[in-house]
Coordinates of C-alpha atoms in Angstrom, one line a residue:
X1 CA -18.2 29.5 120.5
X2 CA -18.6 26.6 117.9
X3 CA -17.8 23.6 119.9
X4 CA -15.7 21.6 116.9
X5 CA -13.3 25.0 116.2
X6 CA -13.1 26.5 119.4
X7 CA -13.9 29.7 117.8
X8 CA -15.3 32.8 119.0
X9 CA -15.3 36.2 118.1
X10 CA -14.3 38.8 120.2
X11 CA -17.6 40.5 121.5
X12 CA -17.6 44.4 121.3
X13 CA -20.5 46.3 123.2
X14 CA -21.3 49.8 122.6
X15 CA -23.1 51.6 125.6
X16 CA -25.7 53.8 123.8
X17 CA -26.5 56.7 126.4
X18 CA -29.2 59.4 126.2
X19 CA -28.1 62.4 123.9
X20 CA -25.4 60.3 121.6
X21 CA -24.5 61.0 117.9
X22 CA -25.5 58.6 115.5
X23 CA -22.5 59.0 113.7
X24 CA -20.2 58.0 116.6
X25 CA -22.6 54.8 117.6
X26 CA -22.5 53.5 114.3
X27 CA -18.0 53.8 113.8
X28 CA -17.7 50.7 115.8
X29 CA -20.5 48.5 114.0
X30 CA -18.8 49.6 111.0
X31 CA -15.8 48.9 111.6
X32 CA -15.6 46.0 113.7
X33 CA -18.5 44.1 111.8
X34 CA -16.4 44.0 108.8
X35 CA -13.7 42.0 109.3
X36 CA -13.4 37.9 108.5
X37 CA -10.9 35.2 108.9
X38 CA -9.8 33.4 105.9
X39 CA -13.4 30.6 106.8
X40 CA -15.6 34.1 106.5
X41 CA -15.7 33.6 109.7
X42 CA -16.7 37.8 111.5
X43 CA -13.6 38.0 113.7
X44 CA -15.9 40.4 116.2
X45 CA -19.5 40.4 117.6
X46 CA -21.1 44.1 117.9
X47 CA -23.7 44.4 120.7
X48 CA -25.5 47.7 121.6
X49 CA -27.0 48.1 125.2
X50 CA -28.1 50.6 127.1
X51 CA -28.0 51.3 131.1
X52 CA -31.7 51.0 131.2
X53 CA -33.8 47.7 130.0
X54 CA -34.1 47.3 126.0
X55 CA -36.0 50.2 124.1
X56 CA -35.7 53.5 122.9
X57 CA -32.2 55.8 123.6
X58 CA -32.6 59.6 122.2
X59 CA -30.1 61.1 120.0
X60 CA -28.6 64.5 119.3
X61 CA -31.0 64.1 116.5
X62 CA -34.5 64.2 115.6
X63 CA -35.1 60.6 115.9
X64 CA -34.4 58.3 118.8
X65 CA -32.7 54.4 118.2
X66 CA -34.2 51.4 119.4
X67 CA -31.6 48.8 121.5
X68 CA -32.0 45.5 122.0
X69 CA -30.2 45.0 124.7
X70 CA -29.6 46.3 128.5
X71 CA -26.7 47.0 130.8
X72 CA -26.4 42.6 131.7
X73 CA -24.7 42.9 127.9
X74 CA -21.9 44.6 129.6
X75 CA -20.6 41.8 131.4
X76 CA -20.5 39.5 128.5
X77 CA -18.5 42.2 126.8
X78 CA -14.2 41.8 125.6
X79 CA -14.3 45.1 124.8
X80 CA -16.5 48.2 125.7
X81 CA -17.2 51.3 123.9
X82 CA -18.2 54.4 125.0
X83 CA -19.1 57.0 122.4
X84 CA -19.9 60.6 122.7
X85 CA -23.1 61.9 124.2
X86 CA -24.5 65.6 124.7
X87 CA -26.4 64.7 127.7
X88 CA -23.9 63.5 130.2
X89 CA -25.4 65.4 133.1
X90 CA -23.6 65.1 136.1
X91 CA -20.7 63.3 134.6
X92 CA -20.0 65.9 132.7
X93 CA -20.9 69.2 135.0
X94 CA -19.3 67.5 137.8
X95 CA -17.3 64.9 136.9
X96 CA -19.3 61.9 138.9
X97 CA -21.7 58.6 137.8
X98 CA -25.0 58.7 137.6
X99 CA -26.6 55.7 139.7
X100 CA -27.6 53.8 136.9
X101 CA -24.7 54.2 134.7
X102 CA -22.5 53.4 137.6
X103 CA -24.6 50.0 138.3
X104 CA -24.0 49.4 134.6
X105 CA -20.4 49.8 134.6
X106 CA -19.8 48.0 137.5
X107 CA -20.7 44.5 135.5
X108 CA -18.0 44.8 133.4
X109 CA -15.6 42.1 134.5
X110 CA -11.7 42.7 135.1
X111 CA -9.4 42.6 131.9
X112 CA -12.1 44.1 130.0
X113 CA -10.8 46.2 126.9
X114 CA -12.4 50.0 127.5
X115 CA -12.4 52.1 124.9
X116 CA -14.0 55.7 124.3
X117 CA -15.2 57.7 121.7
X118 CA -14.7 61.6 121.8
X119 CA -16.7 62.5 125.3
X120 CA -17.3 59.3 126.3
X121 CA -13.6 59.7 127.8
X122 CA -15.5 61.3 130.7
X123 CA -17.4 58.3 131.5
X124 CA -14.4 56.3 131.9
X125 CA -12.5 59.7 133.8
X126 CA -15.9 59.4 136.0
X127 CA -15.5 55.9 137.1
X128 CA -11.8 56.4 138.1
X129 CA -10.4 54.3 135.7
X130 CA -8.1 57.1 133.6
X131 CA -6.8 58.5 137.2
X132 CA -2.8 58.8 136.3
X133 CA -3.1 57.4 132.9
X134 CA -3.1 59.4 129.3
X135 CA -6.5 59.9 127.9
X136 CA -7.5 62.3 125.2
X137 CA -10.9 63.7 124.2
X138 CA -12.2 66.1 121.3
X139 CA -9.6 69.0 121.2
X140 CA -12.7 71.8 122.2
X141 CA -13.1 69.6 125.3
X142 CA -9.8 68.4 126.6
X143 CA -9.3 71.9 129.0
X144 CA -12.9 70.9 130.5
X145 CA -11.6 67.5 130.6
X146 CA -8.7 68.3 132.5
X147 CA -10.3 70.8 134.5
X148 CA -12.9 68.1 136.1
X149 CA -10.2 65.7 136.2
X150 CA -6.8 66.7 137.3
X151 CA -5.4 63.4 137.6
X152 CA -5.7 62.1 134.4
X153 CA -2.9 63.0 131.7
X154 CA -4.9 65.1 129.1
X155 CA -3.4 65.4 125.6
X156 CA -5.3 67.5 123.4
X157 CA -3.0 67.1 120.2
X158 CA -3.2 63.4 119.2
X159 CA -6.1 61.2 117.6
X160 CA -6.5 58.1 119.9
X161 CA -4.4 57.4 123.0
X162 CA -3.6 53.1 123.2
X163 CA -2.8 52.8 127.2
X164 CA -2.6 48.8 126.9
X165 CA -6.4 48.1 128.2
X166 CA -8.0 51.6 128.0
X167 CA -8.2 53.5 124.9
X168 CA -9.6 56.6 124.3
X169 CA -9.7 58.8 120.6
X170 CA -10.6 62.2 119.8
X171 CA -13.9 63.8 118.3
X172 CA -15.8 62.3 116.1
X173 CA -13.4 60.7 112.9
X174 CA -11.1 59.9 115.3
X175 CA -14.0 57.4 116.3
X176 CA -12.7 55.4 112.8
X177 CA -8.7 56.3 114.0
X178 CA -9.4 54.3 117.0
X179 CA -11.5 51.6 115.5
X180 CA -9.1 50.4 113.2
X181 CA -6.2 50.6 115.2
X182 CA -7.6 48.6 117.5
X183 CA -8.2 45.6 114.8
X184 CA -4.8 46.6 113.6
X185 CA -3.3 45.5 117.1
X186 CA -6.0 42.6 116.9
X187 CA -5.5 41.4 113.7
X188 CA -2.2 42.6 111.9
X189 CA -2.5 45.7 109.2
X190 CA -3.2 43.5 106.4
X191 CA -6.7 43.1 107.8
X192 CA -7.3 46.6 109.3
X193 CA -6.0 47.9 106.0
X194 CA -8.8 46.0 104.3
X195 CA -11.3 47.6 106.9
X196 CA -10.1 50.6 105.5
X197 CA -10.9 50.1 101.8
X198 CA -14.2 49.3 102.3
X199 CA -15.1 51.9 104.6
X200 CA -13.0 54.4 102.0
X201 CA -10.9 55.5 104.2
X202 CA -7.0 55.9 105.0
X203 CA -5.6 52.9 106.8
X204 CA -3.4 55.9 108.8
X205 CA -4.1 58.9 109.3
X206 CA -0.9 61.6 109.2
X207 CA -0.3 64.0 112.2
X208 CA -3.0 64.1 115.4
X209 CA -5.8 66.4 116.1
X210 CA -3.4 69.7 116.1
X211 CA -3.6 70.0 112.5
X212 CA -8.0 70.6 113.2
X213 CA -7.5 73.5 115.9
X214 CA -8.8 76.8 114.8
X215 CA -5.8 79.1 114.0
X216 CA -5.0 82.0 111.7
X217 CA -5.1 81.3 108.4
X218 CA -2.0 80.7 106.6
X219 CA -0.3 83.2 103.5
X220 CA -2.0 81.3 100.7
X221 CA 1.4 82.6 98.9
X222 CA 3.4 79.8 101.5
X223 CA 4.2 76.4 100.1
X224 CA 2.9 73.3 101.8
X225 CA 5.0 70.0 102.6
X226 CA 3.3 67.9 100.5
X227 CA 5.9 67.2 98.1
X228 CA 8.2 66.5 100.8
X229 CA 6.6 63.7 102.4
X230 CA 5.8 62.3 99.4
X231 CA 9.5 62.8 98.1
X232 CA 10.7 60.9 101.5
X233 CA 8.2 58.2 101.2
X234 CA 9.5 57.4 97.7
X235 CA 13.1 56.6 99.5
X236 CA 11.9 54.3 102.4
X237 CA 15.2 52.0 102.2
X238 CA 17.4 55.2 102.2
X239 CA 18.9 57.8 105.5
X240 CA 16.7 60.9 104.9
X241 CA 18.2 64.2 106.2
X242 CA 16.2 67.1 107.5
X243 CA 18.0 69.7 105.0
X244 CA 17.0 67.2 102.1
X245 CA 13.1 67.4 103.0
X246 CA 13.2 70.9 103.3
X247 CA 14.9 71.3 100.1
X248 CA 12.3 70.0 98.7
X249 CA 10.2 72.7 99.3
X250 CA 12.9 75.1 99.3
X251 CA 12.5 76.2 103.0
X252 CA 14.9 76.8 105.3
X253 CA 15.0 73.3 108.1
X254 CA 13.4 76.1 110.9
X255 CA 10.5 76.9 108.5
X256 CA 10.4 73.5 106.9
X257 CA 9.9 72.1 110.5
X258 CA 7.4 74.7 111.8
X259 CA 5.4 74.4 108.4
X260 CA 5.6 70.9 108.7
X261 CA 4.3 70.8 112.2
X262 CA 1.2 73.4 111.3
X263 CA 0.1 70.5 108.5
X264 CA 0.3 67.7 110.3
X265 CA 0.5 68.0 113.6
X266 CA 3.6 66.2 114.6
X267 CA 7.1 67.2 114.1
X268 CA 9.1 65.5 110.9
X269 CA 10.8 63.0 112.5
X270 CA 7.8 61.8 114.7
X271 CA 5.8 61.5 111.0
X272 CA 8.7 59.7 109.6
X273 CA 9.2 57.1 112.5
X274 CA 5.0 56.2 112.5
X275 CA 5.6 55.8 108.8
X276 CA 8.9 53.7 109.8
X277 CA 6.9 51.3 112.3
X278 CA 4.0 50.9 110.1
X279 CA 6.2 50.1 107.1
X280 CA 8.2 47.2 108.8
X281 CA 4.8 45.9 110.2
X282 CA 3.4 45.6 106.7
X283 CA 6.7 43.8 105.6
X284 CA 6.7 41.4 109.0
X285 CA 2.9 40.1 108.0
X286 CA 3.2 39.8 104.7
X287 CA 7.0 38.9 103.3
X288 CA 9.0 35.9 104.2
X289 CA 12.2 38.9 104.4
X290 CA 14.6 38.4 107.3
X291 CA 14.0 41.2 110.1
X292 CA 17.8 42.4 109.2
X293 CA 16.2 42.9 105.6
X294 CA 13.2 44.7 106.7
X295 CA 14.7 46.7 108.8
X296 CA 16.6 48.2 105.7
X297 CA 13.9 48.4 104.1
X298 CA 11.7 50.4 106.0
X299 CA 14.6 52.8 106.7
X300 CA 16.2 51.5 110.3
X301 CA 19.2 50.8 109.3
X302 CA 19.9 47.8 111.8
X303 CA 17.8 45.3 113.2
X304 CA 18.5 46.4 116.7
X305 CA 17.4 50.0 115.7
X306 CA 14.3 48.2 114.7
X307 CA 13.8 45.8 117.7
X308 CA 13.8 49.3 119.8
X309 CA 11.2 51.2 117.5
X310 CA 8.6 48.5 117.7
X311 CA 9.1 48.1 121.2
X312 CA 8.9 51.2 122.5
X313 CA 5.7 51.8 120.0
X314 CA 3.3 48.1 120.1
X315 CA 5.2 46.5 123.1
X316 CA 6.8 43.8 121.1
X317 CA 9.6 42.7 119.3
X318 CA 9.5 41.7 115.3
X319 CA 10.2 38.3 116.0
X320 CA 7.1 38.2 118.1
X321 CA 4.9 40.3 116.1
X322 CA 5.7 38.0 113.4
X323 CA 5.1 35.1 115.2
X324 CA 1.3 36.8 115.9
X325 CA 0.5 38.5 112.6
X326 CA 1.8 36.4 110.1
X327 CA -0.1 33.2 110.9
X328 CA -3.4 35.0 110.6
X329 CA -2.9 37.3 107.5
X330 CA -0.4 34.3 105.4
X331 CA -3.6 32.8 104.3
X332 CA -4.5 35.8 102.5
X333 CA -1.3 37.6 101.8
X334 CA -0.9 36.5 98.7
X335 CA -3.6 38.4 97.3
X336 CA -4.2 41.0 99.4
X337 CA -0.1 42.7 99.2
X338 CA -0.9 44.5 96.0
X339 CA -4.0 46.5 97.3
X340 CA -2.5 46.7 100.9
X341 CA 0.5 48.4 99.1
X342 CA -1.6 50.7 97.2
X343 CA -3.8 51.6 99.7
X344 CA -0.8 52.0 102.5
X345 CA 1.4 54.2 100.1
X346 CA 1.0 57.2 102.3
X347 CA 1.3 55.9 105.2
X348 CA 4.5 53.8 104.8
X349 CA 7.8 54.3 106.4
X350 CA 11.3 56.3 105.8
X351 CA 13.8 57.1 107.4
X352 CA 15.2 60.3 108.7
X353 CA 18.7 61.9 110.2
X354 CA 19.5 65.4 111.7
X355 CA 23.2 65.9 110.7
X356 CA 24.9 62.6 112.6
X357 CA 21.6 61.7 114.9
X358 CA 18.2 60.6 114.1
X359 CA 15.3 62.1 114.8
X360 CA 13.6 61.0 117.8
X361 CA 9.9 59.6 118.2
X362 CA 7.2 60.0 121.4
X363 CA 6.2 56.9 122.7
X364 CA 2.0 56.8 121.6
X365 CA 1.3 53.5 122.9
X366 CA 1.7 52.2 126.6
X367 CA 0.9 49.1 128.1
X368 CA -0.6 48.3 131.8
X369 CA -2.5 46.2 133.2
X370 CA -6.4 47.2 134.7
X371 CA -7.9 45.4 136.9
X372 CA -11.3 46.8 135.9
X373 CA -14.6 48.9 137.2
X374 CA -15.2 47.4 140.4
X375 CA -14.3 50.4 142.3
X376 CA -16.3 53.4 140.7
X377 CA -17.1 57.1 141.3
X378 CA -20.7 57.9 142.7
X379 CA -22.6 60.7 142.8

């Protein structure tokens, strides 16, 4: 911490265990080393330990990676990360600690932000922390992972799970999902979406991790949706009906919906209220607008429509979120709208009606408290 400022960044360690993929340990470096504050200030510290002392941690490839640092890293951490590993052991085959990864875990301190990475999920499952909460893991594991661990809430179909304190993603990409939701919830989406951009990829990804399961493959004959999303997104201030969407495909709303569903993983109106949240986000952070304005624009209707859609989704209402996002991203807002816009095009909101009702969402992100590792699993 600089003693004139009072500034610190928030410190993220990444556990490195025996067997990882180098492509998982390096999403969080990437992603959370790139973003500043308007000094240039790096708004995170990334750390890499290890449960042993510092040196060499295999990988799933033919080279092993050197880390500086040992478990005492842990307990310095704000967040920890647990990425994937092939060579979990016992955790894995029967769902309990190791002795050394348990002593390592057990220096995190309370409040610590967990987070995992594909199978790292059942490191965190191990050491009781997931019992009764939702967790989700690479779509190929989630029946194991559910299987070891009856307790825990397994959802196979989504990209990241946000339980408040505990986050957990899918396989590998997801990794980046995860990542830059997290500085979204940190930082506002004007910064994530400039995480994004560099690393070249979307801000938001469409849909969860449905749309990658293995399944027949479709009549190459059968029209997509694509034109219909992008037909909806075009008319974010406007009441979108089912039957209009699926006329624009020129589907029936049954095989529109089930189509729909097969691309992207989520039903319609689940796609079209993410796209509704993130779009008033973007508008809170970066427009002076009132919040009855926004939420016109991003296709509520009514500010109390609004006020329940970002509650039930980040926990907060605008007024708050505003109060939060908008002081750190004003500085830069300026220059930065035009880019966010293009980059965020895809991903922004609309609205959507079913006859005389809207079309419901599922609540993705929860938030509880954790009072930490303390109490773990041992072997």
């Amino acid at each position: 911490m600089s003693p004139s400022t009072g500034f610190r960044p928030h410190r993220v360690v990444v556990l490195a265990l025996d067997g990882l993929l180098p492509f998982e340990l390096g999403i969080p470096h990437r992603i959370f080393g790139r973003p500043k504050d308007p000094e240039g200030r790096h708004l995170y510290e990334v750390v890499t330990c290890s449960v042993r002392p510092p040196g060499p941690v295999e990988t799933d490839a033919d080279f092993a990676i050197q880390v500086a640092h040992g478990p005492e890293a842990l307990a310095t951490a704000d967040t920890v990360i647990v990425p994937a590993s092939y060579e979990l052991g016992p955790v894995f085959e029967e769902g309990v600690l190791t002795a050394d990864l348990a002593a390592a875990l057990a220096r995190i301190r309370p409040g610590t932000r967990l987070a995992s990475i594909c199978t790292g999920v059942y490191v965190l499952a191990a050491a009781g922390v997931l019992d009764g909460r939702p967790a989700t893991t690479h779509w190929a594991d989630a029946a194991r992972l559910q299987e070891l661990f009856p307790s825990v809430r397994v959802d196979p179909d989504v990209l990241f799970i946000d339980d408040g304190d505990v986050l957990t993603s899918a396989g590998v990409a997801a990794g980046i999902d995860l990542c830059l939701h997290m500085v979204r919830r940190d930082h506002g989406t004007a910064v994530a979406n400039e995480v994004a951009r560099r690393t070249v990829v979307p801000p938001h990804r469409d849909g969860g991790q449905a749309q990658y399961i293995e399944r027949p493959v479709p009549d190459p004959q059968q029209s997509g949706t694509t034109a219909a999303r992008a037909w909806a997104l075009g008319r974010l201030h406007q009441p979108i009906q089912l039957r209009d969407m699926a006329a624009q495909e020129a589907m029936s709303v049954r095989t529109f919906t089930r189509r729909f569903r097969e691309e992207v993983g989520v039903s319609p109106g689940q796609w079209l209220t993410q796209q509704r949240v993130e779009r008033a986000r973007h508008l809170l952070e970066s427009t002076d607008l009132s919040v009855d304005q926004i939420a016109r624009d991003a296709g509520f209707g009514t500010a109390q429509s609004m006020r329940q859609h970002l509650q039930a989704a980040l926990g907060v209402t605008p007024t708050a979120y505003r109060r939060t996002f908008r002081t750190r991203t004003a500085v830069t807002a300026v220059t930065a709208v035009t880019a966010v816009t293009a980059v965020t095009a895809v991903t922004e909101g609309a609205a959507v009606t079913e006859g005389a009702e809207a079309i419901g969402t599922r609540v993705v992100e929860n938030h509880r408290s954790y009072g930490g590792v303390g109490a773990l699993r041992r072997g």
